[in-house]
mmCIF file with all atom_site columns, C-alpha atoms in Angstrom:
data_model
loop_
_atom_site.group_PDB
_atom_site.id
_atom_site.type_symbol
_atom_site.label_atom_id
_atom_site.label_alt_id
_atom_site.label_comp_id
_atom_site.label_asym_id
_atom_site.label_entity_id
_atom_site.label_seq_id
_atom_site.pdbx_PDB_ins_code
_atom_site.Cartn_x
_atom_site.Cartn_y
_atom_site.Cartn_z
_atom_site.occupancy
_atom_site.B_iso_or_equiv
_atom_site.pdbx_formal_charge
_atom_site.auth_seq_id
_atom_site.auth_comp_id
_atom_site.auth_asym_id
_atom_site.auth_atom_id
_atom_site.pdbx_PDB_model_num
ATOM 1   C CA . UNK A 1 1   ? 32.182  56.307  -13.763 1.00 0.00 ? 73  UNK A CA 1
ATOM 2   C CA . UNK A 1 2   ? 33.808  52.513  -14.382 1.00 0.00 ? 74  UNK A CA 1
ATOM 3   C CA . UNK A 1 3   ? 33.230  52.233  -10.182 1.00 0.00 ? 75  UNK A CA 1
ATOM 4   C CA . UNK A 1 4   ? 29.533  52.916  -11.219 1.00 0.00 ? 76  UNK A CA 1
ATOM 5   C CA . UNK A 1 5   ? 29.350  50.826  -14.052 1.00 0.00 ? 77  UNK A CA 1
ATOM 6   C CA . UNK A 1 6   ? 31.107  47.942  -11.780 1.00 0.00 ? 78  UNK A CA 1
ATOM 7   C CA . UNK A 1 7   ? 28.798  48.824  -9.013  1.00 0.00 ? 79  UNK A CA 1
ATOM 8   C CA . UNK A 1 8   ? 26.092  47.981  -11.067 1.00 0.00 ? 80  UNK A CA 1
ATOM 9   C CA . UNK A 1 9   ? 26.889  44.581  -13.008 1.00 0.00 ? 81  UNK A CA 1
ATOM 10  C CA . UNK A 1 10  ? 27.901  43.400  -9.624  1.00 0.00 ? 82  UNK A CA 1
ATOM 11  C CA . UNK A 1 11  ? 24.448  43.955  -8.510  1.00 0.00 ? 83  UNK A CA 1
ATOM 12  C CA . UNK A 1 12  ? 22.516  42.387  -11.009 1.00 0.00 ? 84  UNK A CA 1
ATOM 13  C CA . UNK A 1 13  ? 24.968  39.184  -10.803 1.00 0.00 ? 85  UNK A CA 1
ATOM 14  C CA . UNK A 1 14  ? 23.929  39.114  -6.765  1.00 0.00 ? 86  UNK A CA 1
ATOM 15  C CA . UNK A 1 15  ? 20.459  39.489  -8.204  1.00 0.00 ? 87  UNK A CA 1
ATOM 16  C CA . UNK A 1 16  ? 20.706  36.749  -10.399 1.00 0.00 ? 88  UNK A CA 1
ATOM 17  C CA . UNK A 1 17  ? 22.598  34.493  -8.421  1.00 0.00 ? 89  UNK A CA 1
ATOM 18  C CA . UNK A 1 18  ? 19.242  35.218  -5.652  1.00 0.00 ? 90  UNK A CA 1
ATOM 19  C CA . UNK A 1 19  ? 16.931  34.302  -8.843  1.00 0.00 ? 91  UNK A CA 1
ATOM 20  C CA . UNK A 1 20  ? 18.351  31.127  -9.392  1.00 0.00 ? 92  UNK A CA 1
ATOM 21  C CA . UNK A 1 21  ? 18.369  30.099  -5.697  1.00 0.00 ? 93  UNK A CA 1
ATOM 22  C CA . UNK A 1 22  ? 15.089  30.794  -5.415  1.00 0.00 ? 94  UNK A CA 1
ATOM 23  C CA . UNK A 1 23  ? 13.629  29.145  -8.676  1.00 0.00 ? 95  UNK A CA 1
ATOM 24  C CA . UNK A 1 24  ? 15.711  25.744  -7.620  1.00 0.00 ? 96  UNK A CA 1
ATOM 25  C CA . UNK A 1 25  ? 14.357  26.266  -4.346  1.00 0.00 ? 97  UNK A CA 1
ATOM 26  C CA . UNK A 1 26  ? 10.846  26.642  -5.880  1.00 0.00 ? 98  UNK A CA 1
ATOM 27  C CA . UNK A 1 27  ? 11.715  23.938  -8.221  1.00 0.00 ? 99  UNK A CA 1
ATOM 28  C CA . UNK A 1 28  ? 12.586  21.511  -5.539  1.00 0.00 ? 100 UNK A CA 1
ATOM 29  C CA . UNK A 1 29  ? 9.838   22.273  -3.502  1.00 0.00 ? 101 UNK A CA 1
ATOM 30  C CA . UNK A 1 30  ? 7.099   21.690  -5.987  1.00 0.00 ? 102 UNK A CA 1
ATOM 31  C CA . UNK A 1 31  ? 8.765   17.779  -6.754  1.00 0.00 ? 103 UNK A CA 1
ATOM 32  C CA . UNK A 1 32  ? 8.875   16.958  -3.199  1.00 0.00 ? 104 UNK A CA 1
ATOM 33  C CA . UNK A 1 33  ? 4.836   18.120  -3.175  1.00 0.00 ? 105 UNK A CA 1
ATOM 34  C CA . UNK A 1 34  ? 4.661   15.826  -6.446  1.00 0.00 ? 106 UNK A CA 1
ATOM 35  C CA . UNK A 1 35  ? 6.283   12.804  -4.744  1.00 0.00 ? 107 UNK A CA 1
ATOM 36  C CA . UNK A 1 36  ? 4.272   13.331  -1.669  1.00 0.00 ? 108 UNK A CA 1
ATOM 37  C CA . UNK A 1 37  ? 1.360   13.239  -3.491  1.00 0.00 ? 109 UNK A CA 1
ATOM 38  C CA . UNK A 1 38  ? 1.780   10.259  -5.471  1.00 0.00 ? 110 UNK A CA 1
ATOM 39  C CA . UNK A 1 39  ? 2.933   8.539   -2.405  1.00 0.00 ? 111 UNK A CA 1
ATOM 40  C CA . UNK A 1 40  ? -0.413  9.585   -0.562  1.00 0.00 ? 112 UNK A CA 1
ATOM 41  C CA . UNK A 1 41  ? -2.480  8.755   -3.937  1.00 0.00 ? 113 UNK A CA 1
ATOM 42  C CA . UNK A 1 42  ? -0.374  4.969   -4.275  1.00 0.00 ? 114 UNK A CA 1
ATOM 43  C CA . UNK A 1 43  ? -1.576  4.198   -0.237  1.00 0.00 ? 115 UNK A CA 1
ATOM 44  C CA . UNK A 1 44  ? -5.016  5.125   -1.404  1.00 0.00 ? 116 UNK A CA 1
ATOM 45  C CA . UNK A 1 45  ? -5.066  2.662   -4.414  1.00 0.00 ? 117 UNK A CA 1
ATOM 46  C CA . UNK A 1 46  ? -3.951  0.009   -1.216  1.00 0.00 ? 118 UNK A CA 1
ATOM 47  C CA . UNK A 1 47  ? -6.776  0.901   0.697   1.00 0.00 ? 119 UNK A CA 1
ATOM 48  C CA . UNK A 1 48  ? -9.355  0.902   -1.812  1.00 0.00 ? 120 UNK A CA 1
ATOM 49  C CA . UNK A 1 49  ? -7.898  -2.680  -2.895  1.00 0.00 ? 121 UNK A CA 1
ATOM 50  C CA . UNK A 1 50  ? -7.616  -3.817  0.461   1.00 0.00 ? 122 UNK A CA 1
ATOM 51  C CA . UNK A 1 51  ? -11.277 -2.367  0.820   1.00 0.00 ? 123 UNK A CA 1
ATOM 52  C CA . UNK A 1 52  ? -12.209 -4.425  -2.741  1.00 0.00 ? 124 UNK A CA 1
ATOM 53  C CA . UNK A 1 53  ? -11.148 -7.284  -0.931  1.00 0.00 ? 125 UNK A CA 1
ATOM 54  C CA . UNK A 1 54  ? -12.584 -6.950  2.580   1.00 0.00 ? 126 UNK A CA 1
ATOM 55  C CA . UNK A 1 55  ? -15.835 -6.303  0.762   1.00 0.00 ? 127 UNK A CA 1
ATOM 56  C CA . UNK A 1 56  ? -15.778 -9.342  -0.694  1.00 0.00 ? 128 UNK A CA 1
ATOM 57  C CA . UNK A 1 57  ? -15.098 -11.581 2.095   1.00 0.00 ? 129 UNK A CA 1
ATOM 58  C CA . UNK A 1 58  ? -18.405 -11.646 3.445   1.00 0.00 ? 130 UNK A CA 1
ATOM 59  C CA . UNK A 1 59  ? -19.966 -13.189 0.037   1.00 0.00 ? 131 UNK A CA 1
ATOM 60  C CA . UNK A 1 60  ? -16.954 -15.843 -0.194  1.00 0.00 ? 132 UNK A CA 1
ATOM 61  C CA . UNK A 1 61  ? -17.515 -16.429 3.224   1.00 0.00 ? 133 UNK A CA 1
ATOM 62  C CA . UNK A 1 62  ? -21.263 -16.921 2.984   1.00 0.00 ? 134 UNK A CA 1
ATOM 63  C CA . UNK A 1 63  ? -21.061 -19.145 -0.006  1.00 0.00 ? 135 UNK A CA 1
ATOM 64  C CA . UNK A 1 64  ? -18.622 -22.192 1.992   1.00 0.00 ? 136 UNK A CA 1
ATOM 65  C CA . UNK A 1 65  ? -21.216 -21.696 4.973   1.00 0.00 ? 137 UNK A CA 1
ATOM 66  C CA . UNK A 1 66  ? -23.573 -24.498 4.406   1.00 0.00 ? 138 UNK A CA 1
ATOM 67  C CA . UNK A 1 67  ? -20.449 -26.545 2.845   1.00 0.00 ? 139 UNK A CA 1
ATOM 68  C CA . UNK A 1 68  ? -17.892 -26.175 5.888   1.00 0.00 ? 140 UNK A CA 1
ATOM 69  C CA . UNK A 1 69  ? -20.592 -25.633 8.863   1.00 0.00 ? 141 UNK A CA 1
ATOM 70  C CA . UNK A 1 70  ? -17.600 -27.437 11.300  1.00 0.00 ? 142 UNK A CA 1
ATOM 71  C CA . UNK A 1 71  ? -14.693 -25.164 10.247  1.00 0.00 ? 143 UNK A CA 1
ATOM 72  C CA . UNK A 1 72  ? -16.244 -22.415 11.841  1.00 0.00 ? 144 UNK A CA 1
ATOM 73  C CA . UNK A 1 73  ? -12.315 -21.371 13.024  1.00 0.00 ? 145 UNK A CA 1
ATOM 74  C CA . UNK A 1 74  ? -11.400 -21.089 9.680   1.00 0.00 ? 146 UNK A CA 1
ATOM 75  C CA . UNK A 1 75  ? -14.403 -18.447 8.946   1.00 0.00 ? 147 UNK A CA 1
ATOM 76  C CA . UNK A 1 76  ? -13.825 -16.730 12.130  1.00 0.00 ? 148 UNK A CA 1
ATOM 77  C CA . UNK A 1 77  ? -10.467 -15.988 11.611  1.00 0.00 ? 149 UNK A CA 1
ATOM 78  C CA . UNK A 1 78  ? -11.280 -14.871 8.342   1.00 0.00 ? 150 UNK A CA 1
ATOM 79  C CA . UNK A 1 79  ? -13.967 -12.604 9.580   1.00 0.00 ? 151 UNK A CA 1
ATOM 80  C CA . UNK A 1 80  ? -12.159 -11.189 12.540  1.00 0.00 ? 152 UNK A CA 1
ATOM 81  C CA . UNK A 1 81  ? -8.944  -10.386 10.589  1.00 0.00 ? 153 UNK A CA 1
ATOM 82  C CA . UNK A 1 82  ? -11.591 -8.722  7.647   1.00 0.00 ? 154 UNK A CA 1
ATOM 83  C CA . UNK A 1 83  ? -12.864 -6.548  10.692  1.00 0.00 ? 155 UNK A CA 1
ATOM 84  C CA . UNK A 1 84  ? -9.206  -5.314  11.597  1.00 0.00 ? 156 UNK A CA 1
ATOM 85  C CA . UNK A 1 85  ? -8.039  -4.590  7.478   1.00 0.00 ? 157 UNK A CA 1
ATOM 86  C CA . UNK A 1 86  ? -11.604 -2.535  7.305   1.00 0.00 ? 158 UNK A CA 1
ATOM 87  C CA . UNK A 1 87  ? -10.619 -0.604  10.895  1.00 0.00 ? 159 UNK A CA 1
ATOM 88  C CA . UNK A 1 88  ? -7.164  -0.086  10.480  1.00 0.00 ? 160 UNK A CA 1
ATOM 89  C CA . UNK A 1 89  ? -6.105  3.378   10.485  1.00 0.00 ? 161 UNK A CA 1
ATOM 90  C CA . UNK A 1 90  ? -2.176  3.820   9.527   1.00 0.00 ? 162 UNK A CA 1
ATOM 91  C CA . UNK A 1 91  ? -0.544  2.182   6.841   1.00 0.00 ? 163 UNK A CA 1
ATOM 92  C CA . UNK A 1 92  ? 1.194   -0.074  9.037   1.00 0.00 ? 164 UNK A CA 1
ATOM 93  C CA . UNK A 1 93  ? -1.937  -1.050  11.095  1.00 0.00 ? 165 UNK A CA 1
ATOM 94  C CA . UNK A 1 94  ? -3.174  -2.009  7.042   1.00 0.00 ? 166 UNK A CA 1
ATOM 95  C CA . UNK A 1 95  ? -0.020  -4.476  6.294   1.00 0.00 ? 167 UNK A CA 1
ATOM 96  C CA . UNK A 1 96  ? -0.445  -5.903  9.643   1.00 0.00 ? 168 UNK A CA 1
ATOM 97  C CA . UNK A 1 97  ? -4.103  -6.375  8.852   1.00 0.00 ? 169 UNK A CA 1
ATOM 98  C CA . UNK A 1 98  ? -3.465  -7.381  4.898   1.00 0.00 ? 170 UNK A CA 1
ATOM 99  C CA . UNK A 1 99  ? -0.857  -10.224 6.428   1.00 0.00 ? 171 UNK A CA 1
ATOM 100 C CA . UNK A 1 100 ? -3.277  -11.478 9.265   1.00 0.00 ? 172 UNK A CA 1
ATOM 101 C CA . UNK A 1 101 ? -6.058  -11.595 6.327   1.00 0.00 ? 173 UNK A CA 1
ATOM 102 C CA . UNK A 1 102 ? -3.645  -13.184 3.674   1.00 0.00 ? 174 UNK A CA 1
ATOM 103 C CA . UNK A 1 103 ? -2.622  -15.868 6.422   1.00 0.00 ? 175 UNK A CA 1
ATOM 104 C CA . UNK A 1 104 ? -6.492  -16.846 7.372   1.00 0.00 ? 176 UNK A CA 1
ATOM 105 C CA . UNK A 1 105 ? -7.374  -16.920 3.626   1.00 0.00 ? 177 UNK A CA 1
ATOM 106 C CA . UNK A 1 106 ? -4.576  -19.486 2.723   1.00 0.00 ? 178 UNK A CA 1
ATOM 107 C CA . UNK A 1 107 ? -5.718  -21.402 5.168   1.00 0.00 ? 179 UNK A CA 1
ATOM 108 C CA . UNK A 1 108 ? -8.991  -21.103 4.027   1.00 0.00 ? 180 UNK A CA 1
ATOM 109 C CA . UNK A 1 109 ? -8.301  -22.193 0.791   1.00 0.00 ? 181 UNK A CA 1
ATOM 110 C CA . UNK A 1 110 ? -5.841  -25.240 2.408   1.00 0.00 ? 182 UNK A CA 1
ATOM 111 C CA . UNK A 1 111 ? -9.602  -26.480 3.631   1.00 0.00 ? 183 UNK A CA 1
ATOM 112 C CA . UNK A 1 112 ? -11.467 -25.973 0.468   1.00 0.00 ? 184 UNK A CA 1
ATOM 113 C CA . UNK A 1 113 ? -9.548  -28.589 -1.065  1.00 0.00 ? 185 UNK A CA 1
ATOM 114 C CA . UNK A 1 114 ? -11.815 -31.083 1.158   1.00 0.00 ? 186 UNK A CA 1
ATOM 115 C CA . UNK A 1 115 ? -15.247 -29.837 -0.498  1.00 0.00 ? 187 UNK A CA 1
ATOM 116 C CA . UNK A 1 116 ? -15.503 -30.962 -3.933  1.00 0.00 ? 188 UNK A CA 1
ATOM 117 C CA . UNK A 1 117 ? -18.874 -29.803 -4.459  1.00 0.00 ? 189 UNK A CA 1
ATOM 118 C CA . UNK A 1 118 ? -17.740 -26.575 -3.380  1.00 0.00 ? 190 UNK A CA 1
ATOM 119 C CA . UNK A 1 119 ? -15.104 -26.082 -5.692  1.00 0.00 ? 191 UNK A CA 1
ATOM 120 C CA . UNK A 1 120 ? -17.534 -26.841 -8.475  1.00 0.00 ? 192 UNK A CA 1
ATOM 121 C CA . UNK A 1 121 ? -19.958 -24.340 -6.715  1.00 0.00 ? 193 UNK A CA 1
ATOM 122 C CA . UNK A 1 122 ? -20.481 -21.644 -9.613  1.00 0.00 ? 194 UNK A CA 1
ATOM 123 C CA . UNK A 1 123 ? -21.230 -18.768 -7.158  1.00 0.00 ? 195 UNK A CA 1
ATOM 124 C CA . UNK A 1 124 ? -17.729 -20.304 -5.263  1.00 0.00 ? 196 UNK A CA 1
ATOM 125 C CA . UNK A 1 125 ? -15.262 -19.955 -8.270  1.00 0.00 ? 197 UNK A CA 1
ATOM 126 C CA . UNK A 1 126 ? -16.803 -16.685 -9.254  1.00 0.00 ? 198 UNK A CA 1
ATOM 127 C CA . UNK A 1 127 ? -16.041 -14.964 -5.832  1.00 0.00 ? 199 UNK A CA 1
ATOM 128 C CA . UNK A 1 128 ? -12.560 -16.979 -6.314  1.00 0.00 ? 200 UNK A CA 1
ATOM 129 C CA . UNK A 1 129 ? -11.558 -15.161 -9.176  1.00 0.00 ? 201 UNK A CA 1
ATOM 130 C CA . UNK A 1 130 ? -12.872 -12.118 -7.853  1.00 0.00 ? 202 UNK A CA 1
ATOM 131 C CA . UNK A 1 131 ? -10.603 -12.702 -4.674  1.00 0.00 ? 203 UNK A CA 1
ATOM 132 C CA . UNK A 1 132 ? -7.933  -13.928 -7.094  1.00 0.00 ? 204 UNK A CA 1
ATOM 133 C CA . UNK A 1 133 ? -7.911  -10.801 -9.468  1.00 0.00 ? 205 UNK A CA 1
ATOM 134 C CA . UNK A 1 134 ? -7.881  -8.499  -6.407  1.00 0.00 ? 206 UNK A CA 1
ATOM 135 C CA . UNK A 1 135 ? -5.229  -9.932  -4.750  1.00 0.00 ? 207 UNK A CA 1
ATOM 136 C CA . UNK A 1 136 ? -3.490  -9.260  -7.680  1.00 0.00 ? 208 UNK A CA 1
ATOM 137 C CA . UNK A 1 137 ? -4.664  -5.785  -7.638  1.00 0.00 ? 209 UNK A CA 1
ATOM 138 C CA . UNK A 1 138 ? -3.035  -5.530  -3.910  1.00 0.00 ? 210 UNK A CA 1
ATOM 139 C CA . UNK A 1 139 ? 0.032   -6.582  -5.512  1.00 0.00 ? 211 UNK A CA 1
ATOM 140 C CA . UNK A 1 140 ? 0.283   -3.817  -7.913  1.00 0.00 ? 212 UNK A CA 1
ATOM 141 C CA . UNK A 1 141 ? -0.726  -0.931  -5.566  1.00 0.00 ? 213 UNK A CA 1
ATOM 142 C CA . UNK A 1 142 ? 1.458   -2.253  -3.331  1.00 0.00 ? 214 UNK A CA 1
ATOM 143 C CA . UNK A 1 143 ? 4.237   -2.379  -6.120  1.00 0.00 ? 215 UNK A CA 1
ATOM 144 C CA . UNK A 1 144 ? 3.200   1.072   -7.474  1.00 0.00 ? 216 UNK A CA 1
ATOM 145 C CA . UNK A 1 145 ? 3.474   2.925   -3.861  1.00 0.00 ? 217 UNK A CA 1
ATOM 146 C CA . UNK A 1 146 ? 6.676   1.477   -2.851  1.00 0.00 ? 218 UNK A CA 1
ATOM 147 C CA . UNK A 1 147 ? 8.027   2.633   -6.319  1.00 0.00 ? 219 UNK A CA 1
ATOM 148 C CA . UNK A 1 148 ? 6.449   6.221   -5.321  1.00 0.00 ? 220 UNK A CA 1
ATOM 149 C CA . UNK A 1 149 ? 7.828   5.868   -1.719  1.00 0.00 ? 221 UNK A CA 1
ATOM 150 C CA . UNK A 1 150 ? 11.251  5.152   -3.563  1.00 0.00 ? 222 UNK A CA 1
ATOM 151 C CA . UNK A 1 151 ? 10.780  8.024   -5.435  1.00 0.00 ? 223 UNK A CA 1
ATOM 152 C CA . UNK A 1 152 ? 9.670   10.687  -3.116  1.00 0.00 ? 224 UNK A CA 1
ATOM 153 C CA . UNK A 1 153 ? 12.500  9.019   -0.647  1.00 0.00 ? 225 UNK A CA 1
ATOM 154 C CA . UNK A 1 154 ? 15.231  9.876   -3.558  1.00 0.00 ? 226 UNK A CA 1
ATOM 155 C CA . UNK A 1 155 ? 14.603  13.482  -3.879  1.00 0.00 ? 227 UNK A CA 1
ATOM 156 C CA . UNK A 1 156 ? 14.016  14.356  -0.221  1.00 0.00 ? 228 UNK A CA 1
ATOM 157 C CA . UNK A 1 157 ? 17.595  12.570  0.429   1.00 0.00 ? 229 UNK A CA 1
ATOM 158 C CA . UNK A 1 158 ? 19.437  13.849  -2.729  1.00 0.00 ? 230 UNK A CA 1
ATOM 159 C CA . UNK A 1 159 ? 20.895  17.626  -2.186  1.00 0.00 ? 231 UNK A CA 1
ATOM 160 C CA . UNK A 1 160 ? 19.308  19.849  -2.922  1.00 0.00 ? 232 UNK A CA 1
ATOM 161 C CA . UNK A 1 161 ? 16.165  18.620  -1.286  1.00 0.00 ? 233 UNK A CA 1
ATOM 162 C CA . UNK A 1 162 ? 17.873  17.010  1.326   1.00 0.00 ? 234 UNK A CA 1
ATOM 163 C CA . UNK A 1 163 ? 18.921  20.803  3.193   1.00 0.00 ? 235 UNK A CA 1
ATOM 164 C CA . UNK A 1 164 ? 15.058  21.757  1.665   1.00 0.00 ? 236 UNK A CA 1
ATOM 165 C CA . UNK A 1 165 ? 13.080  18.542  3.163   1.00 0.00 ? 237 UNK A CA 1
ATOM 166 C CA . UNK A 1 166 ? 13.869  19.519  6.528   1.00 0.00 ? 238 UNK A CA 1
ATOM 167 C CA . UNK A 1 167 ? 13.106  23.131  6.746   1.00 0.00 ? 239 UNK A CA 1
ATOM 168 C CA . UNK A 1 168 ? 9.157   22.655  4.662   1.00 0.00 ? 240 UNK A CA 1
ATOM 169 C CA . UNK A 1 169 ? 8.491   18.982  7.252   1.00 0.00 ? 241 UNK A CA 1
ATOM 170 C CA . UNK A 1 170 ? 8.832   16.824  4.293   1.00 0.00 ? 242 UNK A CA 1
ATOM 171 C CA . UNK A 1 171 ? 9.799   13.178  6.338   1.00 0.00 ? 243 UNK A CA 1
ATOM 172 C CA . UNK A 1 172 ? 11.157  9.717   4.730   1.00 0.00 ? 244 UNK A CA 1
ATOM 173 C CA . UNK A 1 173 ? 7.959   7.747   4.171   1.00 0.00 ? 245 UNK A CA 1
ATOM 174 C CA . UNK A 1 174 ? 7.578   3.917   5.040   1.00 0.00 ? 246 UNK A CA 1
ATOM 175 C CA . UNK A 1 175 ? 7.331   1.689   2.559   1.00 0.00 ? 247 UNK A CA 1
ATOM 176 C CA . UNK A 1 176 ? 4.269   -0.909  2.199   1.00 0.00 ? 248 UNK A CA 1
ATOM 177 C CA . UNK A 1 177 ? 6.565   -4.247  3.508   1.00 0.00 ? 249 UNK A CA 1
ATOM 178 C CA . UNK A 1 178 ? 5.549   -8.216  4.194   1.00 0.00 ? 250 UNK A CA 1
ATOM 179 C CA . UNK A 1 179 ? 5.671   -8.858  7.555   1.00 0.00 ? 251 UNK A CA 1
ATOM 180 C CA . UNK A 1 180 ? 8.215   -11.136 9.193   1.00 0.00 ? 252 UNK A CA 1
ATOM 181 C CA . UNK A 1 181 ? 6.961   -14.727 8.715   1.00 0.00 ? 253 UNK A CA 1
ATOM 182 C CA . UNK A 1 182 ? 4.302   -14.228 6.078   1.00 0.00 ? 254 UNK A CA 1
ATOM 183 C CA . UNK A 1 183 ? 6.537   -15.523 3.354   1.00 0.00 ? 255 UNK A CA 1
ATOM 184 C CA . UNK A 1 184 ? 5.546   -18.888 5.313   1.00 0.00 ? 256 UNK A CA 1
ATOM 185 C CA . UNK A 1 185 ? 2.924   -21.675 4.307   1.00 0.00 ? 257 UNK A CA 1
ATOM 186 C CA . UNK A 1 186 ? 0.601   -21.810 6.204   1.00 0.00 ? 258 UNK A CA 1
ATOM 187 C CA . UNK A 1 187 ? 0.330   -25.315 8.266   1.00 0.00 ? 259 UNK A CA 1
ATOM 188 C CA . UNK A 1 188 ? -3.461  -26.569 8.708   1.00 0.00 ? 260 UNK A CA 1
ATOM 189 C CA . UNK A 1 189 ? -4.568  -29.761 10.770  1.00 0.00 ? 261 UNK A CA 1
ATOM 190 C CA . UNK A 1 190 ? -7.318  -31.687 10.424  1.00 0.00 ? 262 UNK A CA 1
#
């Protein structure tokens, strides 16, 4: 009868050993979907900034038209590198773009400093701040998805999710970084 009775509480300690396995596996699981998730939803809040901006290049760039009509390099380098932020694809292919675009408009704004009638230009500072509040925007999201990244990175490397990443595909993500060089002022000749 005791053989029974040990038979019995030995089974429902395998049984609950099995339970808790599989509710920290289901536990685990379900945060690395979380982290993923806020790490897609933080590279959307880039695009749509990086989108904010390249929409408004066209406007900046169409108000300094009449005032720089010979620093047509300047505008076409802001232009082209708009047209490669608005067609990039991957997240890299977006900082790449972002830096290229950050570099033209610095050296954009280098130039403006020669047109004092467009710096008073109403229409001009307006798009300015505009430019100026989104590029602050572009620094958050940036912030806020390399703090997800961080994040989601943690749990997929710490144990238990590290042995649990593997087997359900979940992969280190990249974080949103400043290319080599763009830390760099931009030279301009006249």
């Amino acid at each position: 009868m005791k053989e029974k009775g040990n038979g019995k509480i030995g089974l429902i300690i395998v049984i609950a050993v099995l339970a808790i396995a599989l509710i920290g596996t289901i536990t685990t699981y379900n945060g690395m979907v979380n982290a993923s998730e806020k790490v897609e939803n933080a590279s959307a809040d880039i695009g749509t900034q990086l989108q904010r901006r390249a929409d408004l290049i066209p406007n900046l760039v169409n108000a300094v038209k009449g005032y720089m009509d010979h620093e047509t390099e300047v505008i076409n380098s802001i232009t082209e590198s708009r047209e490669k932020l608005i067609n990039a694809g991957s997240l890299e292919e977006k900082a790449e773009a972002n830096d290229a675009l950050t570099q033209a408009l610095s050296n954009f704004n280098v130039i403006v400093e020669n047109y004092p009638d467009l710096k008073s230009n109403t229409n001009f500072i307006q798009l300015q701040d505009e430019l100026a509040g989104t590029e602050n925007r572009i620094a958050t999201a940036r912030r806020d998805y390399n703090d997800a990244v961080r994040s989601y990175n943690g749990i997929i490397k710490r144990i238990p999710g590290r042995f649990l990443a593997g087997m359900f595909g979940f992969e280190q993500a990249d974080y949103f970084e400043a290319r080599e060089g763009s830390e760099a002022v931009p030279t301009v000749e006249f």
